[in-house]
XYZ file of C-alpha atoms in Angstrom:
752
model
C 71.247 177.022 64.788
C 73.720 177.917 62.075
C 77.391 177.244 62.326
C 78.163 181.016 62.273
C 75.742 181.697 65.193
C 77.114 178.641 67.194
C 80.726 179.995 66.791
C 79.667 183.581 67.824
C 77.878 182.365 70.963
C 80.691 180.010 71.895
C 83.327 182.722 71.598
C 81.226 185.281 73.480
C 80.876 182.872 76.392
C 84.595 182.202 76.330
C 85.256 185.992 76.278
C 82.985 186.562 79.383
C 84.616 183.767 81.300
C 88.098 184.917 80.386
C 87.169 188.429 81.518
C 86.048 187.169 84.910
C 88.863 184.955 85.430
C 91.481 187.562 84.369
C 89.868 190.123 86.679
C 90.091 187.795 89.636
C 93.607 186.927 88.838
C 94.635 190.541 88.457
C 92.893 191.455 91.758
C 94.845 188.745 93.556
C 98.101 190.043 91.978
C 97.281 193.581 93.136
C 96.437 192.400 96.650
C 99.762 190.550 96.912
C 101.501 193.725 95.716
C 99.794 195.887 98.412
C 100.578 193.338 101.138
C 104.168 193.375 100.174
C 104.076 197.192 100.166
C 102.699 197.106 103.747
C 105.339 194.662 104.829
C 108.005 196.998 103.543
C 106.521 200.010 105.339
C 106.332 197.822 108.546
C 110.054 197.203 108.360
C 110.840 200.877 108.011
C 108.506 201.682 110.963
C 110.234 198.958 113.054
C 113.731 200.331 112.369
C 112.671 203.961 113.345
C 110.865 202.921 116.428
C 113.646 200.657 117.624
C 116.211 203.456 117.266
C 113.974 206.131 118.961
C 112.484 203.905 121.602
C 115.337 201.694 122.749
C 116.247 203.660 125.844
C 112.598 204.025 126.893
C 112.211 200.235 126.425
C 115.173 199.576 128.517
C 113.976 201.861 131.265
C 110.336 200.715 130.682
C 109.103 204.239 130.402
C 105.546 203.868 129.071
C 104.577 207.642 128.744
C 107.745 208.248 126.897
C 107.137 205.396 124.551
C 103.710 206.674 123.725
C 105.128 210.047 123.018
C 107.824 208.613 120.675
C 105.115 206.593 118.862
C 102.928 209.647 118.331
C 105.817 211.466 116.777
C 106.932 208.596 114.555
C 103.586 207.486 113.104
C 101.683 210.774 113.210
C 101.445 210.769 109.364
C 100.900 206.969 108.959
C 97.056 206.839 108.727
C 97.038 203.074 107.846
C 98.509 202.058 111.257
C 95.744 201.003 113.575
C 97.782 200.135 116.685
C 101.291 199.527 118.047
C 102.112 197.369 121.019
C 105.499 197.349 122.732
C 106.374 194.504 125.246
C 109.527 194.141 127.411
C 111.705 191.134 127.183
C 109.578 189.230 129.613
C 106.460 189.842 127.381
C 104.734 192.363 129.608
C 103.116 195.161 127.614
C 104.866 198.502 128.064
C 102.521 200.427 125.867
C 99.419 199.989 123.766
C 98.936 202.868 121.319
C 95.760 203.111 119.148
C 95.322 205.398 116.207
C 92.125 207.378 116.724
C 92.025 208.750 113.141
C 91.213 205.512 111.210
C 87.895 204.371 112.548
C 85.784 202.583 111.401
C 87.876 199.897 109.882
C 87.009 197.304 107.136
C 88.171 193.848 107.120
C 90.705 192.098 109.285
C 94.003 194.128 110.076
C 97.345 193.032 108.944
C 99.789 192.476 111.930
C 103.596 192.386 111.826
C 105.873 191.718 114.867
C 109.543 192.163 115.236
C 112.091 191.782 118.172
C 113.990 194.750 119.665
C 117.621 193.745 119.487
C 120.754 195.840 120.189
C 124.139 194.587 120.025
C 122.840 191.093 119.999
C 120.839 191.519 123.223
C 117.046 191.024 123.148
C 115.037 193.857 124.924
C 111.453 193.244 123.786
C 108.959 193.094 120.863
C 107.087 195.516 118.740
C 103.739 194.573 117.035
C 102.170 196.961 114.393
C 98.559 196.442 113.202
C 97.786 197.897 109.772
C 94.230 198.633 108.482
C 93.188 197.219 105.053
C 90.363 199.668 104.490
C 92.071 201.910 102.073
C 93.798 198.835 100.471
C 90.457 197.171 99.871
C 88.878 200.359 98.374
C 91.882 200.656 96.001
C 91.752 196.998 94.991
C 87.967 197.219 94.356
C 88.367 200.448 92.163
C 91.281 199.053 90.307
C 89.519 195.692 89.797
C 86.526 197.072 88.007
C 88.757 199.116 85.689
C 90.925 196.057 84.976
C 87.896 193.838 84.267
C 86.357 196.451 82.021
C 89.626 196.896 80.056
C 90.082 193.094 79.812
C 86.509 192.470 78.788
C 86.612 195.201 76.111
C 89.868 193.846 74.833
C 88.584 190.242 74.735
C 85.298 191.443 73.012
C 87.323 193.156 70.280
C 89.577 190.069 70.045
C 86.410 187.942 69.710
C 85.090 190.035 66.848
C 88.416 189.682 65.109
C 88.522 185.889 65.683
C 84.874 185.535 64.501
C 85.663 187.566 61.298
C 88.732 185.409 60.607
C 86.908 182.161 61.326
C 83.942 183.189 59.223
C 86.351 183.981 56.271
C 88.665 181.096 56.602
C 86.428 178.318 58.074
C 82.791 179.062 58.252
C 82.253 180.363 54.757
C 84.187 177.553 53.044
C 82.327 174.913 55.162
C 79.018 176.567 54.262
C 79.785 176.579 50.595
C 80.972 172.939 50.698
C 77.838 171.953 52.650
C 75.553 173.670 50.041
C 77.332 171.918 47.268
C 77.027 168.534 48.962
C 73.210 169.207 49.468
C 73.023 169.794 45.729
C 74.722 166.480 45.106
C 72.052 164.793 47.098
C 69.440 166.387 44.770
C 71.307 165.173 41.725
C 72.908 168.510 40.669
C 76.373 167.718 39.643
C 76.999 170.683 37.229
C 79.771 172.971 38.563
C 82.926 172.482 40.708
C 83.419 174.429 43.911
C 85.372 177.650 43.779
C 88.818 177.338 45.369
C 89.610 178.944 48.653
C 92.970 180.926 48.540
C 93.325 181.560 52.167
C 91.701 178.435 53.684
C 93.580 175.850 55.650
C 95.115 172.870 53.804
C 92.468 170.639 55.313
C 89.550 172.785 53.983
C 91.279 173.047 50.622
C 91.621 169.241 50.525
C 87.998 168.911 51.656
C 86.886 171.206 48.935
C 88.839 169.288 46.328
C 87.359 166.072 47.705
C 83.897 167.401 47.265
C 84.705 168.470 43.695
C 85.951 164.921 42.996
C 82.854 163.440 44.792
C 80.591 165.677 42.558
C 82.284 164.584 39.429
C 82.217 160.802 40.454
C 78.602 161.095 41.445
C 77.715 162.786 38.212
C 79.512 160.015 36.328
C 77.671 157.451 38.515
C 74.259 159.060 37.751
C 75.045 158.873 34.040
C 76.207 155.276 34.451
C 73.039 154.434 36.363
C 70.854 155.957 33.679
C 72.720 154.098 30.980
C 72.447 150.849 33.076
C 68.742 151.342 33.406
C 68.465 151.958 29.635
C 70.514 148.860 29.076
C 68.458 146.781 31.499
C 65.270 147.963 29.751
C 66.841 147.089 26.368
C 67.924 143.718 27.735
C 64.337 143.012 28.988
C 62.955 144.009 25.643
C 65.529 141.896 23.777
C 64.741 138.882 26.018
C 61.032 139.230 25.539
C 61.474 139.495 21.667
C 64.078 136.654 21.605
C 61.813 134.508 23.820
C 59.099 135.020 21.194
C 61.414 134.471 18.128
C 63.068 131.380 19.611
C 60.058 129.631 21.002
C 57.701 130.212 18.057
C 59.802 127.923 15.622
C 60.637 125.522 18.343
C 56.892 125.282 19.109
C 56.187 124.424 15.492
C 58.959 121.820 15.511
C 57.536 120.183 18.670
C 54.006 120.377 17.404
C 54.803 118.849 14.004
C 57.014 115.971 15.526
C 54.145 115.158 18.024
C 51.712 114.896 15.092
C 54.152 112.842 13.048
C 55.005 110.606 15.964
C 51.210 109.966 16.450
C 50.728 109.186 12.747
C 53.900 106.914 12.686
C 52.536 105.009 15.824
C 49.218 104.535 14.211
C 50.732 103.322 10.987
C 53.177 101.101 12.787
C 56.278 102.662 11.240
C 58.796 102.026 14.014
C 61.745 103.209 12.096
C 60.181 106.722 11.777
C 59.039 106.720 15.362
C 62.609 106.438 16.771
C 63.895 109.233 14.455
C 60.924 111.463 15.394
C 61.358 110.780 19.072
C 64.929 111.961 18.783
C 63.894 115.142 17.039
C 61.264 115.714 19.733
C 63.813 115.036 22.525
C 66.439 117.361 20.993
C 63.883 120.107 20.470
C 62.777 119.851 24.122
C 66.390 119.943 25.233
C 67.044 123.036 23.132
C 63.912 124.635 24.578
C 65.004 123.769 28.123
C 68.346 125.407 27.434
C 66.775 128.598 26.099
C 64.421 128.604 29.057
C 67.402 128.267 31.469
C 69.248 131.126 29.819
C 66.211 133.421 29.965
C 65.491 132.433 33.598
C 69.078 133.368 34.537
C 68.770 136.658 32.719
C 65.405 137.350 34.554
C 66.899 136.550 37.891
C 69.945 138.832 37.358
C 67.548 141.622 36.092
C 65.238 141.150 39.102
C 62.344 140.287 36.701
C 61.696 136.804 38.115
C 58.480 136.890 39.991
C 57.714 134.505 42.900
C 54.198 132.999 43.105
C 53.343 131.478 46.482
C 51.094 128.528 47.215
C 50.644 125.893 49.881
C 52.491 122.706 48.889
C 52.465 119.429 50.657
C 56.216 118.593 50.962
C 56.066 114.809 50.660
C 53.812 114.998 47.606
C 56.235 117.505 45.950
C 59.171 115.268 46.735
C 57.367 112.158 45.364
C 56.588 113.978 42.145
C 60.264 115.037 41.623
C 61.438 111.500 42.476
C 59.094 109.953 39.940
C 60.400 112.420 37.289
C 64.075 111.828 38.010
C 63.949 107.989 38.342
C 64.613 107.335 34.615
C 67.845 109.442 34.975
C 68.785 107.570 38.148
C 68.286 104.158 36.410
C 70.179 105.256 33.273
C 73.460 105.025 35.127
C 72.550 101.965 37.249
C 72.152 104.049 40.472
C 69.990 103.452 43.432
C 67.993 106.265 44.951
C 67.026 106.282 48.592
C 64.502 108.796 49.801
C 64.216 109.514 53.563
C 61.380 111.872 54.671
C 61.411 112.667 58.339
C 58.098 113.087 60.290
C 56.607 116.574 60.600
C 57.323 117.910 57.121
C 53.736 118.773 56.408
C 52.962 121.737 54.074
C 55.139 124.752 53.253
C 54.256 128.060 51.443
C 56.554 128.349 48.476
C 56.834 128.775 44.777
C 56.309 125.091 43.859
C 57.686 125.478 40.381
C 60.907 126.956 41.611
C 61.402 124.548 44.401
C 60.564 121.569 42.184
C 63.015 122.591 39.548
C 65.756 123.362 42.102
C 65.343 119.879 43.725
C 65.170 118.193 40.246
C 68.437 119.903 39.274
C 70.172 118.608 42.373
C 68.977 115.037 41.915
C 69.662 115.016 38.123
C 73.093 116.296 38.742
C 73.664 113.518 41.246
C 72.441 110.953 38.765
C 74.568 112.273 35.960
C 77.842 112.371 37.920
C 77.266 108.949 39.652
C 77.566 105.543 37.961
C 76.685 102.280 39.678
C 76.410 104.066 42.837
C 74.066 105.352 45.587
C 72.042 108.648 45.737
C 70.100 109.602 48.757
C 67.596 112.448 49.357
C 67.030 113.345 53.045
C 64.317 115.940 53.764
C 63.951 117.239 57.356
C 62.697 120.184 59.414
C 65.016 122.454 61.362
C 64.134 125.391 63.605
C 66.291 128.497 63.485
C 65.872 132.270 64.232
C 62.304 131.567 65.340
C 61.307 129.980 61.970
C 60.911 126.489 60.493
C 63.142 125.523 57.569
C 62.822 122.657 55.249
C 66.141 121.082 54.536
C 66.721 119.062 51.301
C 70.022 117.141 51.358
C 71.158 115.325 48.189
C 74.080 113.029 48.680
C 75.794 111.008 46.026
C 78.741 108.598 45.746
C 79.950 109.980 42.392
C 82.995 111.718 41.097
C 83.087 114.534 43.748
C 84.589 117.970 43.461
C 88.049 119.220 44.434
C 88.309 121.986 47.025
C 89.832 124.505 44.530
C 86.935 124.031 42.132
C 84.210 124.426 44.822
C 84.150 128.340 44.809
C 83.193 128.484 41.123
C 80.651 125.630 41.322
C 77.576 127.937 41.074
C 78.859 130.197 38.440
C 76.861 130.310 35.243
C 78.127 128.139 32.288
C 80.831 126.849 34.505
C 81.894 123.265 35.225
C 84.741 122.157 37.438
C 86.975 121.396 34.383
C 86.824 120.750 30.723
C 86.785 117.004 31.124
C 83.519 117.283 32.871
C 81.776 118.660 29.853
C 83.404 116.036 27.659
C 82.510 113.151 29.912
C 79.093 114.046 31.255
C 77.825 116.887 29.133
C 75.609 119.745 30.404
C 75.723 123.561 30.103
C 76.667 124.496 33.627
C 73.362 126.308 34.154
C 71.566 123.976 36.486
C 73.385 124.785 39.771
C 73.450 128.479 38.867
C 69.604 128.482 38.434
C 69.277 126.400 41.670
C 71.177 129.025 43.612
C 69.195 131.773 41.964
C 65.859 130.092 42.962
C 67.083 129.602 46.472
C 67.952 133.262 46.787
C 64.515 134.275 45.501
C 62.846 131.926 47.991
C 64.865 133.369 50.872
C 66.917 130.153 51.308
C 70.485 129.001 50.888
C 72.355 126.219 49.270
C 75.813 124.885 50.148
C 77.905 121.881 49.291
C 80.419 119.518 50.880
C 82.400 117.402 48.549
C 85.557 115.261 48.293
C 87.103 114.329 45.061
C 86.485 110.682 44.185
C 84.133 110.176 47.160
C 80.985 112.099 46.248
C 79.141 115.279 47.231
C 76.360 116.490 49.438
C 74.281 119.437 48.301
C 72.045 120.971 51.108
C 69.236 123.364 50.068
C 67.508 125.076 53.007
C 64.160 126.844 52.327
C 61.882 128.589 54.906
C 58.575 126.902 55.505
C 56.896 130.203 55.002
C 58.578 131.996 52.115
C 58.205 135.790 52.297
C 60.125 137.242 49.375
C 60.010 141.013 48.613
C 58.240 140.619 45.249
C 56.401 137.451 45.734
C 53.929 138.598 48.475
C 53.255 141.836 46.729
C 52.432 140.040 43.465
C 50.232 137.660 45.242
C 48.417 140.407 47.087
C 47.828 142.212 43.937
C 46.381 139.161 42.317
C 44.064 138.569 45.335
C 42.990 142.266 45.280
C 42.222 142.102 41.602
C 40.016 139.092 42.171
C 42.130 136.811 39.957
C 41.561 133.636 41.914
C 40.302 130.871 39.659
C 36.751 129.718 40.227
C 36.858 126.086 41.308
C 34.790 123.597 39.279
C 31.594 122.593 41.007
C 31.775 119.463 42.965
C 28.220 118.802 41.803
C 28.426 115.836 39.371
C 25.672 117.212 37.106
C 25.875 116.469 33.345
C 24.587 120.022 32.779
C 28.048 121.254 33.871
C 30.387 118.769 32.110
C 30.261 115.357 30.557
C 30.271 112.857 33.476
C 32.261 109.618 33.258
C 31.736 106.766 35.622
C 34.814 104.556 35.998
C 34.242 101.051 37.325
C 37.440 99.233 38.107
C 38.628 97.283 41.272
C 42.266 98.493 40.768
C 42.793 101.820 42.619
C 45.791 102.670 40.375
C 43.845 102.031 37.223
C 40.971 104.267 38.472
C 43.325 107.010 39.419
C 45.060 106.988 35.987
C 41.709 107.048 34.167
C 40.379 109.795 36.319
C 43.467 112.045 35.884
C 43.552 111.515 32.085
C 39.853 112.102 31.582
C 39.856 115.154 33.853
C 42.538 116.620 31.663
C 40.190 116.223 28.712
C 37.448 118.220 30.509
C 35.418 115.338 31.911
C 33.925 115.182 35.418
C 34.866 111.657 36.787
C 33.295 109.437 39.355
C 34.618 106.127 40.301
C 33.525 102.859 41.764
C 35.704 100.017 43.147
C 33.177 97.165 42.667
C 30.396 96.131 40.345
C 27.647 96.737 42.966
C 28.919 100.222 43.759
C 29.191 100.918 40.077
C 25.549 99.970 39.420
C 24.359 102.116 42.328
C 26.365 105.172 41.139
C 25.145 104.708 37.525
C 21.543 104.882 38.713
C 22.189 107.941 40.937
C 24.313 109.985 38.467
C 23.118 108.907 35.073
C 26.603 109.506 33.614
C 27.230 110.372 29.990
C 29.817 107.557 29.602
C 30.641 104.503 31.594
C 34.223 103.084 31.525
C 34.009 99.372 32.621
C 36.706 96.898 33.629
C 35.855 93.215 33.060
C 37.928 91.351 35.614
C 36.389 92.284 39.058
C 36.144 90.048 42.005
C 32.545 90.578 43.096
C 30.630 90.924 39.846
C 31.836 89.770 36.426
C 32.176 92.711 34.025
C 30.304 91.023 31.258
C 27.240 90.404 33.582
C 27.376 94.152 34.614
C 27.434 95.173 30.995
C 24.383 93.104 30.367
C 22.538 94.672 33.323
C 23.307 98.164 31.976
C 21.861 97.276 28.545
C 18.740 95.675 30.158
C 17.956 98.629 32.401
C 15.741 101.102 30.544
C 17.169 104.095 32.282
C 20.767 103.187 31.640
C 20.766 101.247 28.351
C 21.319 104.498 26.258
C 24.465 105.366 28.106
C 27.625 104.374 26.057
C 29.681 101.843 27.879
C 33.512 101.594 26.926
C 35.118 98.409 28.032
C 38.652 99.135 29.392
C 40.334 95.825 29.989
C 43.559 93.864 29.646
C 41.698 91.055 27.885
C 41.647 90.780 24.081
C 37.902 90.137 23.762
C 36.766 92.958 21.555
C 34.170 90.939 19.590
C 32.517 89.742 22.879
C 32.321 93.307 24.169
C 30.528 94.593 21.016
C 28.194 91.599 20.956
C 26.997 92.539 24.498
C 26.348 96.161 23.492
C 29.669 97.978 24.354
C 29.962 101.212 22.486
C 33.784 100.938 22.148
C 36.764 98.939 23.495
C 40.184 99.914 24.871
C 42.746 97.283 25.688
C 45.145 97.925 28.521
C 47.890 99.286 28.410
C 46.794 102.295 26.333
C 48.059 105.716 25.405
C 46.405 108.933 26.534
C 45.857 109.882 22.901
C 44.031 106.713 22.270
C 41.913 107.207 25.363
C 41.041 110.769 24.377
C 40.103 109.750 20.809
C 37.815 106.944 21.990
C 35.971 108.873 24.627
C 35.573 111.953 22.486
C 33.641 109.898 19.904
C 30.943 109.442 22.565
C 30.581 113.017 23.991
C 26.797 113.135 23.390
C 26.902 114.374 19.772
C 28.039 117.855 20.391
C 28.629 120.070 17.384
C 32.188 120.682 16.452
C 33.995 123.420 18.422
C 34.365 126.673 16.401
C 37.874 128.006 17.133
C 39.325 131.222 15.883
C 43.174 130.863 15.569
C 44.953 134.301 15.495
C 48.602 133.660 14.652
C 51.014 135.470 12.284
C 53.592 132.726 11.860
C 52.568 130.461 8.930
C 54.187 127.302 10.273
C 52.762 127.538 13.680
C 49.371 128.465 12.110
C 49.264 125.389 9.894
C 50.540 123.046 12.660
C 47.929 124.290 15.255
C 45.126 124.229 12.703
C 45.909 120.685 11.666
C 45.947 119.488 15.240
C 42.668 121.257 16.054
C 40.877 119.936 12.983
C 42.153 116.492 13.710
C 40.620 116.801 17.224
C 37.224 117.586 15.586
C 37.140 121.349 15.661
C 36.170 123.870 13.011
C 39.066 126.341 12.745
C 38.989 129.840 11.394
C 42.217 131.575 10.586
C 43.322 135.220 11.199
C 46.854 136.467 10.670
C 46.517 139.618 12.786
C 44.187 141.416 15.254
C 42.187 143.358 12.780
C 41.428 140.256 10.642
C 40.445 138.518 13.898
C 37.891 141.244 14.798
C 36.464 140.862 11.255
C 36.098 137.195 11.838
C 34.445 137.670 15.136
C 31.886 140.151 13.638
C 30.950 137.487 11.038
C 30.607 134.567 13.491
C 31.130 134.250 17.146
C 33.554 131.393 17.933
C 33.456 129.129 20.873
C 37.120 129.935 21.721
C 39.903 132.138 20.531
C 43.536 131.116 20.387
C 45.522 134.457 20.332
C 49.186 135.156 19.645
C 50.291 138.400 21.305
C 53.151 139.636 19.002
C 51.880 140.247 15.606
C 52.386 142.896 12.953
C 49.808 145.537 12.479
C 47.254 145.059 15.236
C 48.940 142.926 17.908
C 47.118 140.854 20.529
C 47.025 143.461 23.149
C 45.172 145.928 20.946
C 42.828 143.186 19.717
C 41.833 142.497 23.370
C 41.232 146.174 23.995
C 38.860 146.305 21.030
C 37.332 142.938 21.548
C 36.112 144.106 25.053
C 33.803 146.504 23.204
C 32.176 143.852 21.125
C 28.917 141.934 22.080
C 31.018 138.658 22.236
C 33.155 140.027 25.144
C 32.803 137.998 28.318
C 31.188 135.089 26.515
C 34.102 133.718 24.498
C 37.068 132.269 26.367
C 40.475 133.326 25.113
C 43.693 131.291 25.409
C 46.839 133.414 24.854
C 49.436 131.310 23.177
C 52.722 133.300 23.068
C 56.429 133.049 23.144
C 56.826 136.459 24.846
C 58.138 136.682 28.300
C 55.334 138.671 29.979
C 56.207 141.629 32.160
C 54.203 142.939 35.132
C 52.743 145.540 32.828
C 51.766 142.840 30.232
C 50.024 140.804 32.982
C 48.018 143.855 33.954
C 46.878 144.358 30.388
C 45.854 140.757 30.086
C 44.192 140.660 33.539
C 40.456 139.991 33.066
C 40.853 139.676 29.237
C 42.149 136.166 28.819
C 41.147 132.877 30.376
C 44.472 131.039 30.087
C 48.076 131.941 29.173
C 50.165 129.327 27.514
C 53.741 129.805 26.606
C 54.791 128.395 23.303
C 56.770 125.171 23.556
C 56.024 124.512 27.193
C 52.955 122.418 26.749
C 52.312 119.526 24.376
C 49.536 119.473 21.853
C 47.512 117.047 23.953
C 47.717 119.487 26.964
C 46.603 122.381 24.735
C 43.719 120.393 23.304
C 42.694 119.308 26.875
C 42.598 123.046 27.779
C 40.377 123.776 24.709
C 38.016 120.901 25.664
C 37.667 122.003 29.256
C 36.766 125.508 28.201
C 34.466 124.696 25.311
C 32.687 121.620 26.668
C 32.007 123.178 30.042
C 29.635 126.090 30.846
C 30.764 129.440 29.499
C 33.646 130.498 31.892
C 33.956 133.752 33.687
C 36.859 135.263 31.707
C 37.277 138.030 34.189
C 38.993 135.561 36.508
C 42.232 133.882 35.988
C 44.418 132.215 38.582
C 47.929 133.213 39.491
C 49.051 129.635 38.824
C 47.815 129.875 35.286
C 50.115 132.727 34.684
C 52.999 130.442 35.459
C 54.516 128.457 32.719
C 55.398 124.808 33.368
C 58.927 124.554 32.052
C 61.145 121.511 32.374
C 64.181 121.878 34.669
C 67.485 122.629 33.209
C 70.292 120.183 34.069
């Protein structure tokens, strides 16, 4: 119902009620007036009768009294009866008017004493009929109500007209204008209302101001969205431009380090190690700034996975131990029972925890650091609480409010004395917010600090679950490697060593190089597994308690079914000549580097032809560095500077693998992938995207199903990249339509 109709109905109801009430009031007033009139007539009749009938009353002459009454009231039609009593109360005469029957209503009776010269002689009672009075009141009442109702109706129309002009119309106009505001129309101001009230004129002006402000806000929002888009594009481009040269620096220094170590040039090794460390530090700083920007812009995605809390804590503690030891600190880790697993973005949580521990290690010298992890229940949910306490310099209360601000440290002396950029805690708080958790701090200057990070066991961020659901719906879950240890799937290595730690280290390193690894803890078990599996390579330790390694090597070489399998002796002993004399294919002395392990085992991979790799990269330095590393690892490398040249190379010869940059002049990596899908090689050749670009959700959608791996420049070492290449080229052809959510994440070192 409109406001105008509501007002009209309301005023009409008020008018009807007022008409009824006013009619009743006027009827009562008229009744009072008529009663008063009857009372006055009764007084006059009393006076006439007293004067005329005094002598008859004294003599108590009834007939005479009746005659006197007839003469006095012969024209008084409203008198019903007259009673006259003597002084003792006896009725002398009862006269009834025969002309006024029938009567309506109850009569009005008035009594008065008969007094003469102060002496009481009797009473006169006169009863008046109200018939004519009621008829007159009824007739006048309807007239009065009609007149009042008509007047109120006319008054209502006038009020409605005035309200419509002064109130309803301005309110309607303001309402229509505000509705336009909600639809984004901020074009014109409202017209002014000359005769409206001050309140409505003020409301009108407020609406005008609101329209102008909302219009300005809409423009500002549009500009902010454009600025955010420009910022995102800038970050993506800067990510590529910064990481590409850093990737070349890191790659060249790793190769030079390897060459220097092989040549025994220790003076170069130290300098190259410093260059490598500084480059990684700069890359970490760039990654930290970009992460902060992505968090602020809402572009940081959350990828959920089930993580074992004790395992995650152990990994972070192992990583941070060198920093703790650098300042002669002691780290105590206390894990309470019941931690179990949690569903969380492991990269974010790992980095946040590392930041807190590295901060504690940096600001504490010759002190104690403790990590206490426990479970708390709150709001019907389980929360994992990570509390990091140190006995370091502490923080004053006035500096606590700005502790988590970006690029902020408590005072200038902190940067001078301890270094750092002030990004670590800001990133940590950002990660906690994204994971639905909190972080707080208690500290006292000179006594140390306690940082408490609380994360829900089941993280349910707004974007993280949607992203994960999309990945699952798109069938992007990575196919697990078959647990069948068949040499037709991958090269199988049998590790025989009684030391569990040594077996684990060999298994992890070889698995990274694309091998399938079985292990045995004794010589007898090793011989049994060798006959069952027929591995491609056997890694044999010499010093075992049950069977001497040399005897086991002799048995392998005597067995017709096993003698062709290359045996690599991996031992702490320096007996290379003895090993070769007994038929060992190669020899590695403990301790060894992963590079050494990779080179030795790759020499015995069953005589496979060199991998044919197509490297698509526009940056000359990165191209030369990657080609050199690939060729050194035994691959045949073809070069393409852009997408079109890459398509030409593929048409000439199908490679075993393609390393593809995404941002290139001319035909970029995205367009290359679109065209490559239409070639016969599509689906048969694995593609690793090596890029410095920060990928957006749209970019990921375009890459989905087209690439097998995504590697961000500068975030993995050459050895890691070569391991990826081996795992993809030495195994059965992968299904490139599937790529895991985890592989879309980039393992970046935490920022301190």
